[in-house]
Short mmCIF file of C-alpha atoms and ligand atoms in Angstrom, two decimals:
data_model
loop_
_atom_site.label_atom_id
_atom_site.label_comp_id
_atom_site.label_asym_id
_atom_site.label_seq_id
_atom_site.Cartn_x
_atom_site.Cartn_y
_atom_site.Cartn_z
CA MET L 180 101.41 82.62 117.42
CA ASP L 181 102.36 79.53 115.40
CA THR L 182 106.12 79.45 114.93
CA THR L 183 106.53 76.19 113.02
CA PRO L 184 109.82 76.66 111.17
CA ALA L 185 110.04 76.67 107.41
CA PRO L 186 112.22 73.90 105.91
CA ALA L 187 115.93 74.42 106.42
CA SER L 188 117.12 73.59 102.93
CA GLY L 189 115.99 73.07 99.40
CA ARG L 190 117.47 71.26 96.43
CA LEU L 191 116.83 71.39 92.72
CA LEU L 192 114.21 69.11 91.21
CA ILE L 193 115.62 67.70 87.96
CA ASP L 194 114.29 64.62 86.15
CA GLY L 195 112.28 63.48 89.17
CA GLN L 196 115.26 63.66 91.56
CA TRP L 197 116.22 66.14 94.29
CA VAL L 198 119.79 67.15 93.55
CA ASP L 199 122.39 69.74 94.56
CA ALA L 200 123.44 72.38 92.08
CA ARG L 201 126.24 71.11 89.84
CA SER L 202 128.41 73.96 91.12
CA GLY L 203 127.66 72.97 94.73
CA LYS L 204 126.55 76.57 95.39
CA THR L 205 123.68 77.52 97.68
CA PHE L 206 122.04 80.82 98.55
CA ALA L 207 120.27 81.99 101.69
CA THR L 208 116.63 82.99 101.85
CA VAL L 209 115.70 85.47 104.56
CA ASN L 210 112.59 86.04 106.66
CA PRO L 211 111.86 89.75 106.07
CA ALA L 212 110.08 90.04 109.44
CA ASP L 213 113.24 89.45 111.52
CA GLU L 214 116.08 89.27 108.96
CA THR L 215 116.98 85.68 109.94
CA VAL L 216 118.07 83.09 107.39
CA ILE L 217 115.28 80.53 107.07
CA GLY L 218 116.75 78.32 104.39
CA ASN L 219 119.77 77.55 102.28
CA VAL L 220 118.76 76.61 98.80
CA ALA L 221 120.74 75.04 95.96
CA GLU L 222 121.53 77.71 93.38
CA ALA L 223 120.91 76.48 89.86
CA ALA L 224 123.10 77.83 87.07
CA VAL L 225 123.60 77.29 83.33
CA GLU L 226 124.64 73.61 83.55
CA ASP L 227 121.60 72.78 85.71
CA ALA L 228 119.37 74.48 83.15
CA ASP L 229 120.96 72.30 80.45
CA ALA L 230 120.27 69.13 82.45
CA ALA L 231 116.66 70.17 83.11
CA VAL L 232 116.04 70.94 79.43
CA VAL L 233 117.39 67.50 78.43
CA ALA L 234 115.04 65.86 80.96
CA ALA L 235 112.08 68.00 79.87
CA ARG L 236 112.62 67.12 76.20
CA LYS L 237 112.98 63.43 77.06
CA ALA L 238 109.70 63.59 79.02
CA LEU L 239 107.98 64.99 75.91
CA ALA L 240 109.63 62.68 73.39
CA SER L 241 109.42 59.33 75.13
CA GLY L 242 107.85 59.73 78.60
CA PRO L 243 104.34 58.69 79.61
CA TRP L 244 102.99 62.28 79.97
CA PRO L 245 102.14 63.06 76.32
CA LYS L 246 100.74 59.56 75.74
CA MET L 247 98.43 59.75 78.73
CA PRO L 248 94.72 60.33 77.92
CA ALA L 249 93.97 64.00 78.57
CA ALA L 250 91.46 63.07 81.26
CA GLU L 251 94.22 61.23 83.15
CA ARG L 252 96.42 64.32 82.95
CA GLY L 253 93.47 66.22 84.37
CA LYS L 254 93.28 63.80 87.31
CA VAL L 255 96.91 64.49 88.20
CA LEU L 256 96.20 68.23 88.18
CA TRP L 257 93.12 67.71 90.33
CA ARG L 258 95.21 65.72 92.80
CA MET L 259 97.75 68.58 92.91
CA GLY L 260 94.90 70.87 93.96
CA GLU L 261 93.87 68.41 96.69
CA LEU L 262 97.43 68.12 97.98
CA ILE L 263 97.74 71.92 98.20
CA LEU L 264 94.65 71.96 100.43
CA GLU L 265 95.88 69.00 102.51
CA ARG L 266 99.23 70.74 103.10
CA LEU L 267 97.81 74.22 103.66
CA PRO L 268 99.18 74.82 107.20
CA GLN L 269 102.73 73.91 106.21
CA LEU L 270 102.60 75.64 102.82
CA SER L 271 101.16 78.87 104.16
CA MET L 272 103.80 79.02 106.91
CA ILE L 273 106.54 78.60 104.32
CA GLU L 274 105.04 81.30 102.08
CA THR L 275 104.53 83.70 104.99
CA GLN L 276 108.06 83.29 106.30
CA ASP L 277 109.59 83.73 102.86
CA THR L 278 107.52 86.75 101.73
CA GLY L 279 106.32 88.60 104.83
CA LYS L 280 102.64 88.25 103.81
CA THR L 281 100.20 87.51 106.66
CA LEU L 282 99.20 83.93 107.39
CA PHE L 283 95.62 84.94 106.65
CA ASP L 284 96.58 86.05 103.14
CA SER L 285 98.72 83.00 102.36
CA GLY L 286 96.55 80.38 104.08
CA LYS L 287 93.01 81.70 103.56
CA ILE L 288 93.28 83.46 100.23
CA GLU L 289 96.27 82.70 98.00
CA LEU L 290 97.01 78.99 98.49
CA PRO L 291 93.32 77.99 98.31
CA MET L 292 93.15 80.05 95.12
CA ALA L 293 96.15 78.16 93.74
CA ALA L 294 94.35 74.88 94.49
CA GLN L 295 91.34 76.23 92.58
CA ILE L 296 93.57 77.09 89.62
CA PHE L 297 94.92 73.52 89.41
CA GLN L 298 91.38 72.13 89.63
CA PHE L 299 90.06 74.58 87.02
CA TYR L 300 92.75 73.53 84.53
CA ALA L 301 92.24 69.85 85.47
CA GLY L 302 88.85 70.23 83.79
CA THR L 303 90.25 71.88 80.68
CA ALA L 304 92.80 69.18 79.82
CA SER L 305 90.19 66.94 78.18
CA LYS L 306 88.44 69.81 76.35
CA ILE L 307 91.32 70.86 74.10
CA ALA L 308 90.07 70.43 70.55
CA GLY L 309 90.78 71.40 66.95
CA LYS L 310 88.41 72.40 64.15
CA THR L 311 87.25 70.88 60.87
CA PRO L 312 86.64 73.73 58.42
CA ALA L 313 84.08 72.75 55.75
CA ALA L 314 85.82 74.84 53.09
CA ARG L 315 86.47 72.29 50.32
CA SER L 316 84.80 69.30 48.72
CA ASP L 317 88.11 67.91 47.42
CA ALA L 318 89.83 67.75 50.79
CA PHE L 319 89.28 67.04 54.44
CA LEU L 320 90.77 69.87 56.48
CA TYR L 321 91.32 69.77 60.19
CA THR L 322 93.37 71.37 62.94
CA THR L 323 94.83 69.85 66.08
CA ARG L 324 96.12 71.63 69.17
CA GLU L 325 99.49 70.39 70.32
CA PRO L 326 101.53 71.27 73.40
CA VAL L 327 104.01 74.06 72.66
CA GLY L 328 106.73 71.89 74.23
CA VAL L 329 109.16 72.81 77.01
CA VAL L 330 108.01 75.83 79.01
CA ALA L 331 110.26 77.94 81.25
CA ALA L 332 108.00 79.57 83.85
CA ILE L 333 109.81 82.50 85.48
CA VAL L 334 107.92 84.10 88.36
CA PRO L 335 108.35 86.98 90.84
CA TRP L 336 108.40 87.10 94.64
CA ASN L 337 105.12 88.79 95.48
CA PHE L 338 102.82 85.74 95.10
CA PRO L 339 105.40 82.98 94.63
CA PHE L 340 103.12 79.92 94.77
CA LEU L 341 99.98 81.50 93.32
CA LEU L 342 101.66 83.05 90.26
CA ALA L 343 103.56 79.81 89.64
CA SER L 344 100.19 78.00 89.60
CA TRP L 345 98.90 80.50 86.98
CA LYS L 346 101.57 79.15 84.60
CA VAL L 347 102.28 75.58 85.71
CA ALA L 348 98.63 74.44 85.76
CA PRO L 349 97.60 75.48 82.21
CA ALA L 350 100.97 74.39 80.77
CA LEU L 351 100.56 70.92 82.28
CA ALA L 352 96.92 70.74 81.16
CA ALA L 353 98.13 71.47 77.62
CA GLY L 354 100.57 68.54 77.88
CA CYS L 355 103.77 70.60 78.11
CA SER L 356 106.70 69.98 80.41
CA VAL L 357 107.59 72.87 82.68
CA ILE L 358 110.77 74.20 84.26
CA LEU L 359 109.80 76.54 87.12
CA LYS L 360 112.26 79.30 88.09
CA PRO L 361 111.13 81.08 91.28
CA ALA L 362 112.48 84.49 92.36
CA SER L 363 115.65 84.21 94.40
CA GLN L 364 114.03 86.13 97.31
CA THR L 365 111.28 83.49 97.65
CA PRO L 366 112.31 80.03 96.41
CA LEU L 367 110.76 77.80 99.10
CA SER L 368 107.15 77.33 98.01
CA ALA L 369 108.17 76.50 94.42
CA ILE L 370 110.16 73.58 95.82
CA GLU L 371 106.97 72.47 97.57
CA MET L 372 105.08 72.72 94.27
CA GLY L 373 107.65 70.34 92.78
CA ARG L 374 107.08 67.94 95.68
CA ILE L 375 103.31 68.14 95.21
CA GLY L 376 103.69 67.40 91.50
CA LEU L 377 105.75 64.28 92.16
CA ASP L 378 103.37 63.10 94.91
CA ALA L 379 100.37 63.64 92.62
CA GLY L 380 101.93 61.42 89.94
CA LEU L 381 103.72 63.70 87.47
CA PRO L 382 106.32 61.60 85.63
CA PRO L 383 110.01 62.62 85.90
CA GLY L 384 110.98 65.72 83.91
CA VAL L 385 107.41 67.04 83.53
CA LEU L 386 107.70 69.63 86.34
CA GLN L 387 111.22 70.64 87.39
CA VAL L 388 112.21 73.39 89.80
CA LEU L 389 115.37 75.49 89.48
CA PRO L 390 115.81 78.17 92.15
CA GLY L 391 118.57 80.62 91.34
CA ALA L 392 119.45 84.05 90.01
CA GLY L 393 117.54 85.66 87.16
CA SER L 394 120.76 86.69 85.46
CA GLY L 395 122.13 83.11 85.80
CA VAL L 396 119.71 80.23 85.44
CA GLY L 397 116.86 82.55 84.39
CA MET L 398 118.74 83.96 81.44
CA ALA L 399 120.11 80.48 80.55
CA LEU L 400 116.53 79.22 80.18
CA VAL L 401 115.48 82.25 78.14
CA ARG L 402 118.37 81.73 75.71
CA HIS L 403 118.20 77.94 75.59
CA PRO L 404 117.30 76.57 72.12
CA GLY L 405 115.64 73.58 73.81
CA VAL L 406 113.06 75.81 75.55
CA ASP L 407 110.01 76.43 73.36
CA LYS L 408 108.24 79.03 75.44
CA VAL L 409 109.03 81.48 78.23
CA ALA L 410 106.09 82.35 80.44
CA PHE L 411 107.30 85.33 82.44
CA THR L 412 105.80 87.43 85.22
CA GLY L 413 107.90 90.27 86.62
CA SER L 414 109.01 93.82 86.03
CA THR L 415 108.63 95.63 82.72
CA HIS L 416 112.38 96.26 82.65
CA VAL L 417 113.28 92.53 82.90
CA GLY L 418 110.37 91.64 80.60
CA LYS L 419 111.88 93.73 77.81
CA THR L 420 115.27 92.00 78.25
CA ILE L 421 113.57 88.62 78.07
CA VAL L 422 111.67 89.50 74.89
CA ARG L 423 114.93 90.68 73.28
CA GLU L 424 116.92 87.60 74.31
CA ALA L 425 114.18 85.12 73.41
CA SER L 426 113.89 86.59 69.93
CA ALA L 427 117.20 84.98 68.92
CA THR L 428 115.47 81.58 68.89
CA LEU L 429 111.97 82.97 68.17
CA LYS L 430 110.61 81.03 71.12
CA ARG L 431 107.09 81.89 72.26
CA VAL L 432 106.97 84.48 75.01
CA THR L 433 104.22 85.80 77.24
CA VAL L 434 105.09 88.67 79.55
CA GLU L 435 102.94 89.74 82.50
CA LEU L 436 104.58 92.93 83.71
CA GLY L 437 104.24 95.95 85.95
CA GLY L 438 101.46 98.47 86.48
CA LYS L 439 100.48 101.86 87.85
CA SER L 440 96.78 101.20 88.01
CA PRO L 441 94.17 103.94 88.34
CA ASN L 442 91.34 103.44 90.83
CA VAL L 443 88.60 106.01 90.18
CA VAL L 444 86.07 107.08 92.83
CA PHE L 445 83.09 109.19 91.73
CA ALA L 446 81.10 111.23 94.24
CA ASP L 447 77.98 109.15 93.54
CA ALA L 448 79.64 105.89 94.69
CA ASP L 449 78.84 103.92 97.83
CA LEU L 450 81.63 105.75 99.63
CA GLU L 451 82.05 103.28 102.49
CA ALA L 452 82.63 100.48 99.97
CA ALA L 453 84.87 102.69 97.82
CA ILE L 454 87.08 103.60 100.79
CA ARG L 455 87.41 99.92 101.78
CA GLY L 456 88.18 99.01 98.15
CA ALA L 457 90.67 101.85 97.66
CA PHE L 458 92.40 100.86 100.88
CA SER L 459 92.74 97.14 100.18
CA GLY L 460 93.35 97.96 96.51
CA ILE L 461 96.69 99.53 97.43
CA PHE L 462 97.61 97.98 100.78
CA TYR L 463 96.79 94.27 100.23
CA ASN L 464 100.06 92.30 100.45
CA LYS L 465 101.92 95.51 101.50
CA GLY L 466 101.25 97.03 98.09
CA GLU L 467 103.37 94.32 96.45
CA VAL L 468 100.67 93.62 93.89
CA CYS L 469 101.11 94.16 90.15
CA ALA L 470 97.52 95.41 89.88
CA ALA L 471 97.71 97.62 93.01
CA GLY L 472 95.43 100.66 92.67
CA SER L 473 98.38 102.97 93.31
CA ARG L 474 96.87 106.05 91.64
CA LEU L 475 93.63 106.88 93.41
CA PHE L 476 91.59 109.42 91.43
CA VAL L 477 88.92 111.04 93.60
CA GLU L 478 86.20 113.43 92.38
CA LYS L 479 86.99 116.90 93.75
CA SER L 480 83.86 117.31 95.90
CA ILE L 481 84.74 114.27 98.05
CA HIS L 482 88.54 114.47 97.87
CA ASP L 483 89.32 115.76 101.38
CA ARG L 484 86.84 113.42 103.04
CA ILE L 485 88.30 110.35 101.27
CA VAL L 486 91.90 111.34 102.00
CA GLY L 487 91.01 111.86 105.69
CA GLN L 488 89.33 108.48 106.02
CA LEU L 489 92.08 106.61 104.18
CA ALA L 490 94.73 108.26 106.36
CA GLU L 491 92.81 107.31 109.50
CA ARG L 492 92.64 103.69 108.37
CA ALA L 493 96.31 103.65 107.37
CA ASP L 494 97.38 105.03 110.74
CA ALA L 495 95.40 102.26 112.48
CA VAL L 496 97.11 99.39 110.63
CA VAL L 497 98.89 97.01 113.01
CA LEU L 498 102.30 96.12 111.57
CA GLY L 499 104.08 93.09 112.97
CA ASP L 500 105.25 89.54 112.50
CA PRO L 501 103.00 88.16 109.74
CA ARG L 502 102.61 84.88 111.66
CA ASP L 503 100.87 86.78 114.48
CA LYS L 504 97.04 86.82 114.22
CA ALA L 505 96.86 90.48 115.29
CA THR L 506 99.09 91.61 112.43
CA ARG L 507 97.32 93.34 109.53
CA MET L 508 100.44 94.09 107.47
CA GLY L 509 103.82 92.37 107.39
CA PRO L 510 107.20 93.63 106.21
CA VAL L 511 108.06 94.30 102.57
CA VAL L 512 109.91 91.40 100.99
CA SER L 513 113.58 92.44 101.27
CA ALA L 514 116.01 95.13 102.35
CA GLY L 515 116.42 96.14 98.69
CA GLN L 516 112.67 96.53 98.23
CA MET L 517 112.38 98.53 101.46
CA ASP L 518 115.11 100.91 100.28
CA ALA L 519 113.37 101.33 96.92
CA VAL L 520 110.04 102.11 98.60
CA LEU L 521 111.63 104.55 101.08
CA GLY L 522 113.37 106.22 98.11
CA TYR L 523 109.98 106.83 96.47
CA ILE L 524 108.58 108.19 99.73
CA ALA L 525 111.51 110.61 99.94
CA SER L 526 110.96 111.69 96.34
CA GLY L 527 107.25 112.33 97.00
CA LYS L 528 108.19 114.61 99.90
CA THR L 529 110.89 116.40 97.89
CA GLU L 530 108.54 116.97 94.95
CA GLY L 531 106.01 118.61 97.27
CA ALA L 532 103.31 116.00 97.90
CA THR L 533 101.68 115.99 101.35
CA VAL L 534 102.09 112.99 103.64
CA ALA L 535 98.60 112.28 104.98
CA ALA L 536 99.67 109.01 106.67
CA GLY L 537 102.84 106.98 107.17
CA GLY L 538 105.80 108.16 105.15
CA ARG L 539 108.50 106.28 107.04
CA ARG L 540 110.11 102.99 108.01
CA ALA L 541 108.43 101.47 111.10
CA THR L 542 111.48 100.95 113.30
CA GLU L 543 109.31 100.61 116.40
CA VAL L 544 108.13 97.17 115.19
CA ASN L 545 110.01 94.01 116.22
CA GLY L 546 112.79 95.93 117.98
CA GLY L 547 113.87 97.56 114.71
CA ARG L 548 114.49 94.25 112.95
CA GLY L 549 112.61 93.50 109.75
CA TYR L 550 111.67 95.56 106.70
CA PHE L 551 108.55 97.33 107.93
CA VAL L 552 107.20 100.42 106.17
CA ARG L 553 104.13 102.31 107.47
CA PRO L 554 101.25 102.35 104.96
CA THR L 555 101.65 105.72 103.30
CA VAL L 556 99.03 108.04 101.80
CA PHE L 557 100.18 111.01 99.72
CA ALA L 558 97.75 113.85 98.92
CA GLY L 559 98.43 116.89 96.78
CA VAL L 560 100.02 114.68 94.13
CA THR L 561 100.44 116.06 90.61
CA PRO L 562 100.72 113.88 87.50
CA GLN L 563 104.38 114.81 86.85
CA MET L 564 105.61 113.54 90.21
CA LYS L 565 107.61 110.31 90.21
CA ILE L 566 105.20 108.76 92.75
CA ALA L 567 102.36 109.33 90.26
CA ARG L 568 104.22 107.85 87.28
CA GLU L 569 106.45 104.97 88.39
CA GLU L 570 105.52 101.60 89.84
CA ILE L 571 106.55 101.67 93.52
CA PHE L 572 105.49 98.11 94.39
CA GLY L 573 105.05 98.93 98.05
CA PRO L 574 102.49 100.39 100.49
CA VAL L 575 102.37 103.88 98.99
CA LEU L 576 99.20 105.52 97.65
CA ALA L 577 99.08 108.67 95.50
CA VAL L 578 95.71 110.47 95.65
CA LEU L 579 94.80 112.81 92.77
CA PRO L 580 91.61 114.92 92.49
CA PHE L 581 89.60 115.07 89.22
CA ASP L 582 86.76 117.11 87.68
CA ASP L 583 84.65 114.84 85.49
CA VAL L 584 84.57 111.68 83.36
CA ASP L 585 86.58 113.08 80.45
CA ASP L 586 89.22 114.53 82.73
CA VAL L 587 89.71 111.33 84.70
CA VAL L 588 89.70 109.00 81.69
CA SER L 589 92.45 110.92 79.92
CA ARG L 590 94.55 111.15 83.09
CA ALA L 591 93.98 107.50 84.01
CA ASN L 592 95.33 106.56 80.58
CA GLU L 593 98.34 108.87 80.90
CA THR L 594 100.74 106.03 81.75
CA ILE L 595 102.99 103.56 79.95
CA TYR L 596 101.16 100.77 81.80
CA GLY L 597 97.77 99.16 81.20
CA LEU L 598 97.34 96.31 83.64
CA ALA L 599 94.22 97.07 85.67
CA ALA L 600 91.82 99.77 86.84
CA GLY L 601 88.92 100.31 89.21
CA VAL L 602 85.75 102.40 88.95
CA TRP L 603 83.41 103.24 91.84
CA THR L 604 79.99 104.69 90.97
CA ARG L 605 76.27 103.93 91.32
CA ASP L 606 75.64 105.15 87.77
CA VAL L 607 75.64 102.04 85.55
CA ALA L 608 76.10 103.90 82.27
CA LYS L 609 79.01 105.88 83.67
CA ALA L 610 80.62 102.67 84.93
CA HIS L 611 80.38 101.12 81.46
CA ARG L 612 81.64 104.27 79.73
CA VAL L 613 84.71 104.47 81.95
CA ALA L 614 85.37 100.70 81.79
CA ARG L 615 85.29 100.96 78.00
CA ALA L 616 87.55 104.01 77.82
CA ILE L 617 90.32 102.87 80.14
CA ARG L 618 93.15 101.06 78.34
CA ALA L 619 93.80 98.19 80.73
CA GLY L 620 93.56 94.39 80.71
CA THR L 621 91.17 94.28 83.66
CA VAL L 622 88.62 96.80 84.94
CA TRP L 623 86.89 96.21 88.27
CA VAL L 624 83.61 98.04 88.92
CA ASN L 625 82.62 98.64 92.56
CA THR L 626 85.27 96.17 93.68
CA TYR L 627 89.01 95.75 93.29
CA ASN L 628 91.72 93.10 93.04
CA LEU L 629 89.46 90.07 92.53
CA TYR L 630 90.48 87.09 90.38
CA ASP L 631 88.74 84.04 89.03
CA PRO L 632 90.42 81.09 87.29
CA ALA L 633 87.98 81.54 84.38
CA LEU L 634 88.72 85.24 83.81
CA PRO L 635 91.88 86.11 81.83
CA PHE L 636 94.36 88.49 83.40
CA GLY L 637 97.12 90.43 81.66
CA GLY L 638 98.23 93.75 80.33
CA PHE L 639 97.79 96.34 77.62
CA LYS L 640 100.74 98.57 76.61
CA GLU L 641 103.96 98.10 78.61
CA SER L 642 102.18 95.86 81.13
CA GLY L 643 102.96 93.07 78.68
CA TYR L 644 101.17 90.65 76.38
CA GLY L 645 99.60 87.24 76.57
CA ARG L 646 97.14 86.27 79.28
CA ASP L 647 97.22 84.22 82.46
CA LEU L 648 94.05 82.45 83.62
CA GLY L 649 90.98 81.48 81.62
CA GLU L 650 90.98 79.69 78.27
CA GLU L 651 93.34 82.36 76.91
CA ALA L 652 96.14 81.10 79.15
CA LEU L 653 95.68 77.57 77.85
CA ASP L 654 95.95 78.88 74.27
CA GLY L 655 99.36 80.27 75.17
CA TYR L 656 100.68 76.74 75.77
CA LEU L 657 99.31 75.25 72.53
CA GLU L 658 100.37 75.31 68.89
CA THR L 659 97.85 74.81 66.08
CA LYS L 660 98.65 72.25 63.41
CA SER L 661 96.68 72.24 60.14
CA VAL L 662 96.24 68.97 58.25
CA TRP L 663 95.05 68.82 54.62
CA ILE L 664 93.94 65.42 53.34
CA ASP L 665 93.41 65.19 49.64
CA LEU L 666 90.16 63.37 48.81
CA GLY L 667 91.00 62.95 45.10
CA ARG L 668 89.31 64.63 42.14
P1 NAD U 129 111.78 90.91 88.36
O1 NAD U 129 111.47 91.26 86.97
O2 NAD U 129 112.96 91.51 89.00
O3 NAD U 129 111.96 89.32 88.51
C1 NAD U 129 110.97 88.40 88.10
C2 NAD U 129 111.62 87.04 87.84
O4 NAD U 129 112.52 87.17 86.75
C3 NAD U 129 112.46 86.51 89.00
O5 NAD U 129 112.33 85.11 89.06
C4 NAD U 129 113.87 86.91 88.59
O6 NAD U 129 114.87 86.08 89.19
C5 NAD U 129 113.81 86.68 87.09
N1 NAD U 129 114.80 87.44 86.31
C6 NAD U 129 115.38 88.62 86.62
N2 NAD U 129 116.23 88.98 85.64
C7 NAD U 129 116.20 88.01 84.69
C8 NAD U 129 116.83 87.81 83.45
N3 NAD U 129 117.69 88.71 82.97
N4 NAD U 129 116.54 86.70 82.74
C9 NAD U 129 115.65 85.80 83.19
N5 NAD U 129 115.01 85.93 84.37
C10 NAD U 129 115.26 87.02 85.11
O7 NAD U 129 110.44 91.22 89.16
P2 NAD U 129 110.19 91.10 90.73
O8 NAD U 129 110.88 92.25 91.39
O9 NAD U 129 110.46 89.71 91.20
O10 NAD U 129 108.61 91.28 90.78
C11 NAD U 129 108.01 92.52 90.78
C12 NAD U 129 107.48 92.89 89.41
O11 NAD U 129 106.62 91.87 88.92
C13 NAD U 129 106.66 94.15 89.46
O12 NAD U 129 107.01 94.97 88.38
C14 NAD U 129 105.24 93.64 89.27
O13 NAD U 129 104.33 94.56 88.74
C15 NAD U 129 105.43 92.46 88.40
N6 NAD U 129 104.29 91.55 88.50
C16 NAD U 129 103.43 91.44 87.44
C17 NAD U 129 102.31 90.61 87.53
C18 NAD U 129 101.32 90.46 86.38
O14 NAD U 129 100.55 89.52 86.40
N7 NAD U 129 101.36 91.34 85.41
C19 NAD U 129 102.09 89.88 88.71
C20 NAD U 129 102.99 90.03 89.76
C21 NAD U 129 104.09 90.86 89.64
#
C-alpha cells in the first residue's frame, strides 16, 4: 500500500501569490478513512474574495491573458493537461486521501479525464467565432463572442478536481478569469490545480483558488458585483439560494444540481451487462455521484433474480482504506455525510422496505475508525418512500418493479429531478422510445455513468440549468456582441 502523505498545508492563491487568509484563520481537512487531519488550509473569507475579484478584474482589463492569441491560450490549457498527467501519482494520492475514493478511481479514471477536459478545451479556444448575418444591403452586421468576465466556480466534494476542470477549462478557453472555490471537505486538489495553472503559464489573477466555507467566501463571491458569472455544482437546496442571491446583480448563473436518476432494466436486456451497469451505476464512488442510478426499475418477471444478484455482489464488496489495492469501496466523505446516509437507511427500514444487502455502518473495517457504510440494496420499495424520492448521495439503492414501458416512463419521471437516466434493452425501438420520453439531461442506453468532453452534461427540472462539457459549456462563458456598421444610403 502506498502511504505517501498528502501535503500538510495549503494557502490561498490570489494574484499569482500563495498567501494566508487575511483573517489568519485555517481549517482542517480530514481523511475519511481513518479520521486523521491531513491538512490545515487557509480559510478564505469576504475580504479575500474582494482581493481576488480585484486581481481577476485587473487580469482582464490590463493583463496579458485577454490580449494573447487564442491559440496561445489553448497551448497553456494543453500544458495544464500534460502537467496533470505528469503529476498523476501525487495528485491521485491527494484526491484519495481527501475524499475516500479509491486510488484506482482517482488515478486511473478521474484525473486522466480531467487532463482530457483541459486538452479538449485547449482545442476550442481558437475556434470561438461570431457570425455575419447577410440581412441588409445598407449595413454590415456581425457578432463577436467575448469572455463573460470574472467567473466564480463553486464546486462540491464528490469529484473535487474533475468537476473543477469542467468549469475552469472552458472558462479559461473563453478568455475569462476564474476564482475557484472548492468544497471545504475537499480543498487540497483545487490548490494543486492552481499550482498547475501557474506552472503552465497562466498570468497572475487568471486562476485563483479560495478554499473556505460556502456560507462565507462562497456567498461573498455570489453576491460580489465584480463577479460576472457563477458556475455552480452542488445540491439543489444551495443552488436555489445561489440563484436568488445572484439575481440582485443579475450575474450569469449556471447550476448543476442533484438527482434521483432512474435506471430501467427490461427483461429483454443483456442481463449480465445490466446487473454490472446497475451495480456500478449506484455504487461507483460510494454512491456519491450526482447521476447515480439510485432508483433501479426492474421489469417484474426478472425482479427477484436481479435483486438477488445485486445483493450478492454488494455483500462481496471489500471495504477498506482507499489507498489499498484490494479495496473496492472507500469511506463516504465525512461524518456528516455518513450520518445522513445512515438516516436514510433507517427511514427505509421504518417505512417497510426490505434490506437485501448492507443496511449498516461497517464498524468492522479499520478498527471502527473511518466513515464506512456497507453498500445497501433495498427491495420492496414503493414510490412514496423517502428512499425512493430524495437524493441520498451515498451507497444506497432502491429497487422498484414495473409492468411495461408506459408504467415505467411515468414513474421514472415522477421526480423533481431530471439529471440522468439509464435504459437496458436489446430492442432498439424501445430504447429510443424510452430515451425520448424520460425528462433528463442525459440518457445512457445499455451503459451507465459515462462522460465525454464533447458531450454536454446537465439537468432538466430541479437538477438545474446550463451545461457542463461540450460546446454548450463554452457558450456559458461567452457573451454575444452585435455590431452594426452603416454602409451609407
Ligand atoms: P453543496 O451544495 O452543499 O456544496 C457545493 C459547493 O457550494 C461547496 O463548495 C460549498 O462550500 C458551496 N456552498 C454551500 N453553501 C453555499 C452558499 N450559501 N453560497 C455559496 N456557496 C455555497 O453540495 P455538496 O454536498 O458539496 O455536493 C453534493 C451535491 O452536489 C449533491 O446534491 C449532488 O447531486 C450535487 N452534484 C451535482 C453534479 C452535477 O453535475 N449536476 C455533480 C456533482 C454533484
